[in-house]
Amino acid sequence: MLSDEEQIRALVQTWQSATKAGDIDAVLGLMTDDVVFLVPGRSPMRKAEFTTLSRVPLDGPRPKFESTSEIQEIQVSGELAFIWTKLSVAITPPGASQPIESAGHTLTVFRRERGNWLLARDANLLSPVGRSDA
């Protein structure tokens, strides 16, 4: 059986892989029903809004998604855990030639529900990465 830390690391990897593949249902299955995302410059986002923003029409083009995540710290206490992560994301919208890049840190809280770790709160502190087109 995997340790709590190994389970959380696996969840992060699954999240990245499912996002890259466009498997939104898999991503949604990794979060609690009451999940809250905190992003600078906007009001908190809940699961319903995340779902709406993430879904692409069935026949529509999908954005290309690339990311790297370096977990800096994992702490587990009972049914709650948190991670601090250094994250880089590059999203290329359909038809665009260059990605939109962001990087920074996240602080994520997980809650164990029915024996599984799920993302419950996420504070995303990513900032745009400047590009120098030479």
mmCIF file of N, CA, C and O in Angstrom, residues 4-94:
data_model
loop_
_atom_site.group_PDB
_atom_site.id
_atom_site.type_symbol
_atom_site.label_atom_id
_atom_site.label_comp_id
_atom_site.label_asym_id
_atom_site.label_seq_id
_atom_site.Cartn_x
_atom_site.Cartn_y
_atom_site.Cartn_z
ATOM 1 N N ASP A 4 0.809 7.920 2.460
ATOM 2 C CA ASP A 4 0.043 9.132 2.153
ATOM 3 C C ASP A 4 0.820 10.032 1.198
ATOM 4 O O ASP A 4 0.269 10.554 0.233
ATOM 5 N N GLU A 5 2.108 10.210 1.451
ATOM 6 C CA GLU A 5 2.924 11.064 0.587
ATOM 7 C C GLU A 5 2.964 10.513 -0.837
ATOM 8 O O GLU A 5 2.830 11.268 -1.811
ATOM 9 N N GLU A 6 3.130 9.214 -0.984
ATOM 10 C CA GLU A 6 3.156 8.604 -2.320
ATOM 11 C C GLU A 6 1.810 8.762 -3.024
ATOM 12 O O GLU A 6 1.762 9.026 -4.233
ATOM 13 N N GLN A 7 0.716 8.634 -2.281
ATOM 14 C CA GLN A 7 -0.608 8.811 -2.870
ATOM 15 C C GLN A 7 -0.811 10.242 -3.362
ATOM 16 O O GLN A 7 -1.358 10.459 -4.441
ATOM 17 N N ILE A 8 -0.347 11.203 -2.587
ATOM 18 C CA ILE A 8 -0.486 12.608 -2.984
ATOM 19 C C ILE A 8 0.386 12.908 -4.193
ATOM 20 O O ILE A 8 -0.048 13.580 -5.138
ATOM 21 N N ARG A 9 1.605 12.399 -4.215
ATOM 22 C CA ARG A 9 2.467 12.586 -5.394
ATOM 23 C C ARG A 9 1.820 11.960 -6.634
ATOM 24 O O ARG A 9 1.866 12.542 -7.725
ATOM 25 N N ALA A 10 1.208 10.797 -6.473
ATOM 26 C CA ALA A 10 0.532 10.134 -7.598
ATOM 27 C C ALA A 10 -0.663 10.957 -8.073
ATOM 28 O O ALA A 10 -0.908 11.063 -9.281
ATOM 29 N N LEU A 11 -1.399 11.565 -7.149
ATOM 30 C CA LEU A 11 -2.527 12.417 -7.530
ATOM 31 C C LEU A 11 -2.052 13.597 -8.367
ATOM 32 O O LEU A 11 -2.644 13.920 -9.401
ATOM 33 N N VAL A 12 -0.965 14.232 -7.941
ATOM 34 C CA VAL A 12 -0.418 15.374 -8.694
ATOM 35 C C VAL A 12 -0.017 14.933 -10.101
ATOM 36 O O VAL A 12 -0.321 15.608 -11.095
ATOM 37 N N GLN A 13 0.631 13.787 -10.218
ATOM 38 C CA GLN A 13 1.045 13.280 -11.530
ATOM 39 C C GLN A 13 -0.165 12.944 -12.394
ATOM 40 O O GLN A 13 -0.198 13.259 -13.586
ATOM 41 N N THR A 14 -1.166 12.330 -11.806
ATOM 42 C CA THR A 14 -2.388 11.996 -12.546
ATOM 43 C C THR A 14 -3.083 13.264 -13.022
ATOM 44 O O THR A 14 -3.562 13.330 -14.159
ATOM 45 N N TRP A 15 -3.130 14.280 -12.165
ATOM 46 C CA TRP A 15 -3.744 15.565 -12.530
ATOM 47 C C TRP A 15 -3.041 16.136 -13.764
ATOM 48 O O TRP A 15 -3.687 16.540 -14.727
ATOM 49 N N GLN A 16 -1.708 16.157 -13.733
ATOM 50 C CA GLN A 16 -0.962 16.712 -14.867
ATOM 51 C C GLN A 16 -1.188 15.891 -16.136
ATOM 52 O O GLN A 16 -1.399 16.455 -17.212
ATOM 53 N N SER A 17 -1.135 14.582 -16.025
ATOM 54 C CA SER A 17 -1.310 13.718 -17.194
ATOM 55 C C SER A 17 -2.710 13.846 -17.773
ATOM 56 O O SER A 17 -2.888 13.931 -18.996
ATOM 57 N N ALA A 18 -3.719 13.859 -16.900
ATOM 58 C CA ALA A 18 -5.106 13.963 -17.370
ATOM 59 C C ALA A 18 -5.370 15.327 -17.999
ATOM 60 O O ALA A 18 -6.066 15.428 -19.016
ATOM 61 N N THR A 19 -4.790 16.373 -17.425
ATOM 62 C CA THR A 19 -4.955 17.709 -17.999
ATOM 63 C C THR A 19 -4.319 17.769 -19.385
ATOM 64 O O THR A 19 -4.929 18.267 -20.343
ATOM 65 N N LYS A 20 -3.118 17.248 -19.510
ATOM 66 C CA LYS A 20 -2.435 17.239 -20.814
ATOM 67 C C LYS A 20 -3.238 16.468 -21.853
ATOM 68 O O LYS A 20 -3.323 16.864 -23.010
ATOM 69 N N ALA A 21 -3.872 15.372 -21.432
ATOM 70 C CA ALA A 21 -4.660 14.534 -22.344
ATOM 71 C C ALA A 21 -6.054 15.097 -22.607
ATOM 72 O O ALA A 21 -6.785 14.570 -23.443
ATOM 73 N N GLY A 22 -6.434 16.144 -21.874
ATOM 74 C CA GLY A 22 -7.770 16.712 -22.041
ATOM 75 C C GLY A 22 -8.855 15.895 -21.358
ATOM 76 O O GLY A 22 -10.035 16.029 -21.675
ATOM 77 N N ASP A 23 -8.481 15.053 -20.403
ATOM 78 C CA ASP A 23 -9.432 14.203 -19.696
ATOM 79 C C ASP A 23 -9.975 14.949 -18.480
ATOM 80 O O ASP A 23 -9.578 14.712 -17.342
ATOM 81 N N ILE A 24 -10.902 15.848 -18.726
ATOM 82 C CA ILE A 24 -11.452 16.699 -17.680
ATOM 83 C C ILE A 24 -12.191 15.874 -16.627
ATOM 84 O O ILE A 24 -12.138 16.183 -15.441
ATOM 85 N N ASP A 25 -12.879 14.807 -17.050
ATOM 86 C CA ASP A 25 -13.586 13.979 -16.074
ATOM 87 C C ASP A 25 -12.626 13.360 -15.063
ATOM 88 O O ASP A 25 -12.936 13.278 -13.876
ATOM 89 N N ALA A 26 -11.451 12.942 -15.525
ATOM 90 C CA ALA A 26 -10.453 12.400 -14.606
ATOM 91 C C ALA A 26 -9.987 13.473 -13.625
ATOM 92 O O ALA A 26 -9.845 13.209 -12.427
ATOM 93 N N VAL A 27 -9.764 14.689 -14.121
ATOM 94 C CA VAL A 27 -9.345 15.789 -13.253
ATOM 95 C C VAL A 27 -10.431 16.086 -12.220
ATOM 96 O O VAL A 27 -10.140 16.235 -11.029
ATOM 97 N N LEU A 28 -11.675 16.151 -12.650
ATOM 98 C CA LEU A 28 -12.775 16.437 -11.726
ATOM 99 C C LEU A 28 -12.881 15.379 -10.634
ATOM 100 O O LEU A 28 -13.244 15.680 -9.504
ATOM 101 N N GLY A 29 -12.540 14.141 -10.965
ATOM 102 C CA GLY A 29 -12.576 13.063 -9.993
ATOM 103 C C GLY A 29 -11.482 13.146 -8.949
ATOM 104 O O GLY A 29 -11.514 12.397 -7.961
ATOM 105 N N LEU A 30 -10.529 14.058 -9.131
ATOM 106 C CA LEU A 30 -9.424 14.214 -8.186
ATOM 107 C C LEU A 30 -9.673 15.318 -7.168
ATOM 108 O O LEU A 30 -8.800 15.628 -6.366
ATOM 109 N N MET A 31 -10.868 15.933 -7.222
ATOM 110 C CA MET A 31 -11.160 17.042 -6.313
ATOM 111 C C MET A 31 -12.448 16.801 -5.532
ATOM 112 O O MET A 31 -13.307 16.042 -5.967
ATOM 113 N N THR A 32 -12.524 17.445 -4.376
ATOM 114 C CA THR A 32 -13.727 17.350 -3.563
ATOM 115 C C THR A 32 -14.859 18.128 -4.228
ATOM 116 O O THR A 32 -14.618 18.994 -5.079
ATOM 117 N N ASP A 33 -16.084 17.849 -3.823
ATOM 118 C CA ASP A 33 -17.227 18.579 -4.371
ATOM 119 C C ASP A 33 -17.219 20.042 -3.949
ATOM 120 O O ASP A 33 -17.736 20.893 -4.665
ATOM 121 N N ASP A 34 -16.613 20.353 -2.790
ATOM 122 C CA ASP A 34 -16.583 21.726 -2.288
ATOM 123 C C ASP A 34 -15.239 22.427 -2.545
ATOM 124 O O ASP A 34 -14.901 23.401 -1.883
ATOM 125 N N VAL A 35 -14.503 21.953 -3.540
ATOM 126 C CA VAL A 35 -13.188 22.515 -3.849
ATOM 127 C C VAL A 35 -13.279 24.019 -4.098
ATOM 128 O O VAL A 35 -14.292 24.522 -4.599
ATOM 129 N N VAL A 36 -12.216 24.728 -3.714
ATOM 130 C CA VAL A 36 -12.108 26.167 -3.961
ATOM 131 C C VAL A 36 -10.716 26.446 -4.517
ATOM 132 O O VAL A 36 -9.712 25.993 -3.964
ATOM 133 N N PHE A 37 -10.683 27.196 -5.633
ATOM 134 C CA PHE A 37 -9.425 27.621 -6.247
ATOM 135 C C PHE A 37 -9.276 29.121 -6.014
ATOM 136 O O PHE A 37 -10.184 29.896 -6.311
ATOM 137 N N LEU A 38 -8.120 29.513 -5.490
ATOM 138 C CA LEU A 38 -7.820 30.916 -5.249
ATOM 139 C C LEU A 38 -6.744 31.355 -6.225
ATOM 140 O O LEU A 38 -5.656 30.776 -6.266
ATOM 141 N N VAL A 39 -7.078 32.357 -7.039
ATOM 142 C CA VAL A 39 -6.176 32.856 -8.068
ATOM 143 C C VAL A 39 -6.133 34.379 -7.937
ATOM 144 O O VAL A 39 -7.184 35.012 -7.776
ATOM 145 N N PRO A 40 -4.950 34.988 -7.996
ATOM 146 C CA PRO A 40 -4.867 36.443 -7.870
ATOM 147 C C PRO A 40 -5.723 37.164 -8.908
ATOM 148 O O PRO A 40 -5.826 36.729 -10.066
ATOM 149 N N GLY A 41 -6.365 38.238 -8.464
ATOM 150 C CA GLY A 41 -7.105 39.090 -9.387
ATOM 151 C C GLY A 41 -8.500 38.629 -9.734
ATOM 152 O O GLY A 41 -9.140 39.217 -10.612
ATOM 153 N N ARG A 42 -9.011 37.606 -9.073
ATOM 154 C CA ARG A 42 -10.373 37.157 -9.366
ATOM 155 C C ARG A 42 -10.981 36.557 -8.106
ATOM 156 O O ARG A 42 -10.270 36.196 -7.176
ATOM 157 N N SER A 43 -12.282 36.426 -8.110
ATOM 158 C CA SER A 43 -12.953 35.846 -6.948
ATOM 159 C C SER A 43 -12.709 34.337 -6.907
ATOM 160 O O SER A 43 -12.341 33.736 -7.921
ATOM 161 N N PRO A 44 -12.872 33.724 -5.740
ATOM 162 C CA PRO A 44 -12.658 32.277 -5.643
ATOM 163 C C PRO A 44 -13.514 31.506 -6.652
ATOM 164 O O PRO A 44 -14.642 31.894 -6.955
ATOM 165 N N MET A 45 -12.933 30.434 -7.180
ATOM 166 C CA MET A 45 -13.621 29.612 -8.175
ATOM 167 C C MET A 45 -13.965 28.264 -7.542
ATOM 168 O O MET A 45 -13.116 27.638 -6.915
ATOM 169 N N ARG A 46 -15.192 27.845 -7.750
ATOM 170 C CA ARG A 46 -15.656 26.563 -7.217
ATOM 171 C C ARG A 46 -15.695 25.535 -8.343
ATOM 172 O O ARG A 46 -15.389 25.815 -9.494
ATOM 173 N N LYS A 47 -16.078 24.319 -8.013
ATOM 174 C CA LYS A 47 -16.013 23.199 -8.956
ATOM 175 C C LYS A 47 -16.878 23.415 -10.199
ATOM 176 O O LYS A 47 -16.449 23.108 -11.313
ATOM 177 N N ALA A 48 -18.064 23.975 -10.037
ATOM 178 C CA ALA A 48 -18.955 24.176 -11.191
ATOM 179 C C ALA A 48 -18.315 25.114 -12.210
ATOM 180 O O ALA A 48 -18.343 24.847 -13.420
ATOM 181 N N GLU A 49 -17.720 26.213 -11.746
ATOM 182 C CA GLU A 49 -17.071 27.152 -12.664
ATOM 183 C C GLU A 49 -15.829 26.523 -13.287
ATOM 184 O O GLU A 49 -15.580 26.677 -14.490
ATOM 185 N N PHE A 50 -15.050 25.797 -12.500
ATOM 186 C CA PHE A 50 -13.881 25.098 -13.030
ATOM 187 C C PHE A 50 -14.307 24.153 -14.158
ATOM 188 O O PHE A 50 -13.673 24.101 -15.211
ATOM 189 N N THR A 51 -15.382 23.426 -13.927
ATOM 190 C CA THR A 51 -15.891 22.481 -14.931
ATOM 191 C C THR A 51 -16.270 23.210 -16.213
ATOM 192 O O THR A 51 -15.876 22.803 -17.313
ATOM 193 N N THR A 52 -17.033 24.285 -16.082
ATOM 194 C CA THR A 52 -17.469 25.053 -17.254
ATOM 195 C C THR A 52 -16.287 25.598 -18.040
ATOM 196 O O THR A 52 -16.245 25.495 -19.273
ATOM 197 N N LEU A 53 -15.300 26.152 -17.346
ATOM 198 C CA LEU A 53 -14.136 26.724 -18.017
ATOM 199 C C LEU A 53 -13.235 25.661 -18.642
ATOM 200 O O LEU A 53 -12.516 25.938 -19.603
ATOM 201 N N SER A 54 -13.276 24.444 -18.113
ATOM 202 C CA SER A 54 -12.389 23.381 -18.584
ATOM 203 C C SER A 54 -12.943 22.585 -19.752
ATOM 204 O O SER A 54 -12.182 21.974 -20.498
ATOM 205 N N ARG A 55 -14.242 22.568 -19.889
ATOM 206 C CA ARG A 55 -14.859 21.754 -20.949
ATOM 207 C C ARG A 55 -14.686 22.421 -22.316
ATOM 208 O O ARG A 55 -14.896 23.614 -22.463
ATOM 209 N N VAL A 56 -14.305 21.627 -23.289
ATOM 210 C CA VAL A 56 -14.178 22.070 -24.677
ATOM 211 C C VAL A 56 -15.308 21.397 -25.441
ATOM 212 O O VAL A 56 -15.584 20.216 -25.203
ATOM 213 N N PRO A 57 -15.982 22.112 -26.361
ATOM 214 C CA PRO A 57 -17.021 21.451 -27.147
ATOM 215 C C PRO A 57 -16.489 20.164 -27.779
ATOM 216 O O PRO A 57 -15.320 20.082 -28.167
ATOM 217 N N LEU A 58 -17.358 19.155 -27.875
ATOM 218 C CA LEU A 58 -16.957 17.823 -28.326
ATOM 219 C C LEU A 58 -16.142 17.846 -29.617
ATOM 220 O O LEU A 58 -15.141 17.156 -29.724
ATOM 221 N N ASP A 59 -16.561 18.633 -30.588
ATOM 222 C CA ASP A 59 -15.849 18.684 -31.867
ATOM 223 C C ASP A 59 -14.860 19.845 -31.940
ATOM 224 O O ASP A 59 -14.223 20.043 -32.964
ATOM 225 N N GLY A 60 -14.729 20.593 -30.844
ATOM 226 C CA GLY A 60 -13.879 21.774 -30.855
ATOM 227 C C GLY A 60 -12.424 21.432 -30.616
ATOM 228 O O GLY A 60 -12.086 20.403 -30.034
ATOM 229 N N PRO A 61 -11.540 22.308 -31.071
ATOM 230 C CA PRO A 61 -10.106 22.094 -30.832
ATOM 231 C C PRO A 61 -9.775 22.321 -29.366
ATOM 232 O O PRO A 61 -10.380 23.158 -28.701
ATOM 233 N N ARG A 62 -8.823 21.556 -28.867
ATOM 234 C CA ARG A 62 -8.377 21.672 -27.482
ATOM 235 C C ARG A 62 -7.094 22.479 -27.414
ATOM 236 O O ARG A 62 -6.265 22.397 -28.316
ATOM 237 N N PRO A 63 -6.929 23.222 -26.333
ATOM 238 C CA PRO A 63 -5.624 23.867 -26.151
ATOM 239 C C PRO A 63 -4.577 22.807 -25.838
ATOM 240 O O PRO A 63 -4.891 21.732 -25.328
ATOM 241 N N LYS A 64 -3.329 23.116 -26.153
ATOM 242 C CA LYS A 64 -2.218 22.237 -25.801
ATOM 243 C C LYS A 64 -1.721 22.665 -24.424
ATOM 244 O O LYS A 64 -1.574 23.859 -24.156
ATOM 245 N N PHE A 65 -1.478 21.698 -23.560
ATOM 246 C CA PHE A 65 -1.119 21.986 -22.187
ATOM 247 C C PHE A 65 0.164 21.254 -21.826
ATOM 248 O O PHE A 65 0.274 20.051 -22.033
ATOM 249 N N GLU A 66 1.130 21.978 -21.290
ATOM 250 C CA GLU A 66 2.382 21.403 -20.792
ATOM 251 C C GLU A 66 2.628 21.974 -19.408
ATOM 252 O O GLU A 66 2.362 23.151 -19.158
ATOM 253 N N SER A 67 3.151 21.149 -18.509
ATOM 254 C CA SER A 67 3.453 21.662 -17.178
ATOM 255 C C SER A 67 4.558 20.848 -16.520
ATOM 256 O O SER A 67 4.793 19.692 -16.881
ATOM 257 N N THR A 68 5.229 21.492 -15.590
ATOM 258 C CA THR A 68 6.176 20.801 -14.724
ATOM 259 C C THR A 68 5.841 21.207 -13.297
ATOM 260 O O THR A 68 5.517 22.373 -13.027
ATOM 261 N N SER A 69 5.888 20.239 -12.419
ATOM 262 C CA SER A 69 5.551 20.472 -11.022
ATOM 263 C C SER A 69 6.661 19.893 -10.153
ATOM 264 O O SER A 69 7.015 18.729 -10.300
ATOM 265 N N GLU A 70 7.203 20.726 -9.290
ATOM 266 C CA GLU A 70 8.237 20.286 -8.360
ATOM 267 C C GLU A 70 7.693 20.470 -6.947
ATOM 268 O O GLU A 70 7.605 21.596 -6.449
ATOM 269 N N ILE A 71 7.324 19.360 -6.317
ATOM 270 C CA ILE A 71 6.808 19.439 -4.958
ATOM 271 C C ILE A 71 7.960 19.805 -4.027
ATOM 272 O O ILE A 71 8.986 19.132 -4.001
ATOM 273 N N GLN A 72 7.778 20.887 -3.291
ATOM 274 C CA GLN A 72 8.803 21.381 -2.373
ATOM 275 C C GLN A 72 8.612 20.825 -0.965
ATOM 276 O O GLN A 72 9.588 20.679 -0.222
ATOM 277 N N GLU A 73 7.346 20.548 -0.613
ATOM 278 C CA GLU A 73 7.052 20.094 0.745
ATOM 279 C C GLU A 73 5.707 19.390 0.744
ATOM 280 O O GLU A 73 4.782 19.804 0.049
ATOM 281 N N ILE A 74 5.610 18.326 1.527
ATOM 282 C CA ILE A 74 4.345 17.640 1.781
ATOM 283 C C ILE A 74 4.221 17.453 3.285
ATOM 284 O O ILE A 74 5.154 16.971 3.933
ATOM 285 N N GLN A 75 3.086 17.844 3.830
ATOM 286 C CA GLN A 75 2.797 17.636 5.244
ATOM 287 C C GLN A 75 1.435 16.952 5.346
ATOM 288 O O GLN A 75 0.480 17.386 4.702
ATOM 289 N N VAL A 76 1.361 15.902 6.142
ATOM 290 C CA VAL A 76 0.118 15.156 6.339
ATOM 291 C C VAL A 76 -0.209 15.172 7.824
ATOM 292 O O VAL A 76 0.664 14.924 8.662
ATOM 293 N N SER A 77 -1.470 15.475 8.137
ATOM 294 C CA SER A 77 -1.934 15.459 9.521
ATOM 295 C C SER A 77 -3.355 14.916 9.539
ATOM 296 O O SER A 77 -4.302 15.628 9.177
ATOM 297 N N GLY A 78 -3.503 13.665 9.895
ATOM 298 C CA GLY A 78 -4.827 13.054 9.943
ATOM 299 C C GLY A 78 -5.457 12.981 8.572
ATOM 300 O O GLY A 78 -4.884 12.423 7.635
ATOM 301 N N GLU A 79 -6.632 13.591 8.433
ATOM 302 C CA GLU A 79 -7.397 13.550 7.184
ATOM 303 C C GLU A 79 -7.105 14.737 6.270
ATOM 304 O O GLU A 79 -7.748 14.886 5.231
ATOM 305 N N LEU A 80 -6.157 15.590 6.653
ATOM 306 C CA LEU A 80 -5.769 16.742 5.844
ATOM 307 C C LEU A 80 -4.284 16.684 5.531
ATOM 308 O O LEU A 80 -3.488 16.176 6.314
ATOM 309 N N ALA A 81 -3.935 17.235 4.375
ATOM 310 C CA ALA A 81 -2.536 17.330 3.973
ATOM 311 C C ALA A 81 -2.382 18.591 3.138
ATOM 312 O O ALA A 81 -3.352 19.105 2.572
ATOM 313 N N PHE A 82 -1.147 19.103 3.076
ATOM 314 C CA PHE A 82 -0.897 20.209 2.161
ATOM 315 C C PHE A 82 0.423 19.987 1.454
ATOM 316 O O PHE A 82 1.306 19.282 1.940
ATOM 317 N N ILE A 83 0.518 20.594 0.269
ATOM 318 C CA ILE A 83 1.778 20.614 -0.460
ATOM 319 C C ILE A 83 2.057 22.044 -0.912
ATOM 320 O O ILE A 83 1.149 22.823 -1.177
ATOM 321 N N TRP A 84 3.343 22.325 -0.982
ATOM 322 C CA TRP A 84 3.831 23.569 -1.563
ATOM 323 C C TRP A 84 4.575 23.122 -2.811
ATOM 324 O O TRP A 84 5.429 22.246 -2.758
ATOM 325 N N THR A 85 4.205 23.710 -3.935
ATOM 326 C CA THR A 85 4.725 23.265 -5.223
ATOM 327 C C THR A 85 5.260 24.433 -6.039
ATOM 328 O O THR A 85 4.679 25.513 -6.045
ATOM 329 N N LYS A 86 6.355 24.199 -6.738
ATOM 330 C CA LYS A 86 6.858 25.126 -7.758
ATOM 331 C C LYS A 86 6.301 24.610 -9.078
ATOM 332 O O LYS A 86 6.540 23.455 -9.457
ATOM 333 N N LEU A 87 5.549 25.444 -9.786
ATOM 334 C CA LEU A 87 4.805 25.006 -10.960
ATOM 335 C C LEU A 87 5.085 25.910 -12.159
ATOM 336 O O LEU A 87 5.164 27.128 -12.017
ATOM 337 N N SER A 88 5.251 25.295 -13.322
ATOM 338 C CA SER A 88 5.358 26.016 -14.591
ATOM 339 C C SER A 88 4.297 25.450 -15.528
ATOM 340 O O SER A 88 4.153 24.226 -15.630
ATOM 341 N N VAL A 89 3.572 26.340 -16.194
ATOM 342 C CA VAL A 89 2.484 25.930 -17.085
ATOM 343 C C VAL A 89 2.629 26.677 -18.405
ATOM 344 O O VAL A 89 2.908 27.877 -18.418
ATOM 345 N N ALA A 90 2.422 25.962 -19.503
ATOM 346 C CA ALA A 90 2.391 26.581 -20.836
ATOM 347 C C ALA A 90 1.133 26.081 -21.541
ATOM 348 O O ALA A 90 0.959 24.877 -21.732
ATOM 349 N N ILE A 91 0.253 27.013 -21.890
ATOM 350 C CA ILE A 91 -0.990 26.678 -22.579
ATOM 351 C C ILE A 91 -0.965 27.352 -23.940
ATOM 352 O O ILE A 91 -0.788 28.569 -24.036
ATOM 353 N N THR A 92 -1.135 26.549 -24.975
ATOM 354 C CA THR A 92 -1.213 27.080 -26.332
ATOM 355 C C THR A 92 -2.657 26.972 -26.800
ATOM 356 O O THR A 92 -3.154 25.867 -27.044
ATOM 357 N N PRO A 93 -3.357 28.112 -26.893
ATOM 358 C CA PRO A 93 -4.749 28.066 -27.347
ATOM 359 C C PRO A 93 -4.833 27.577 -28.795
ATOM 360 O O PRO A 93 -3.863 27.724 -29.562
ATOM 361 N N PRO A 94 -5.971 27.001 -29.174
ATOM 362 C CA PRO A 94 -6.132 26.551 -30.566
ATOM 363 C C PRO A 94 -5.847 27.700 -31.537
ATOM 364 O O PRO A 94 -6.302 28.824 -31.334
#
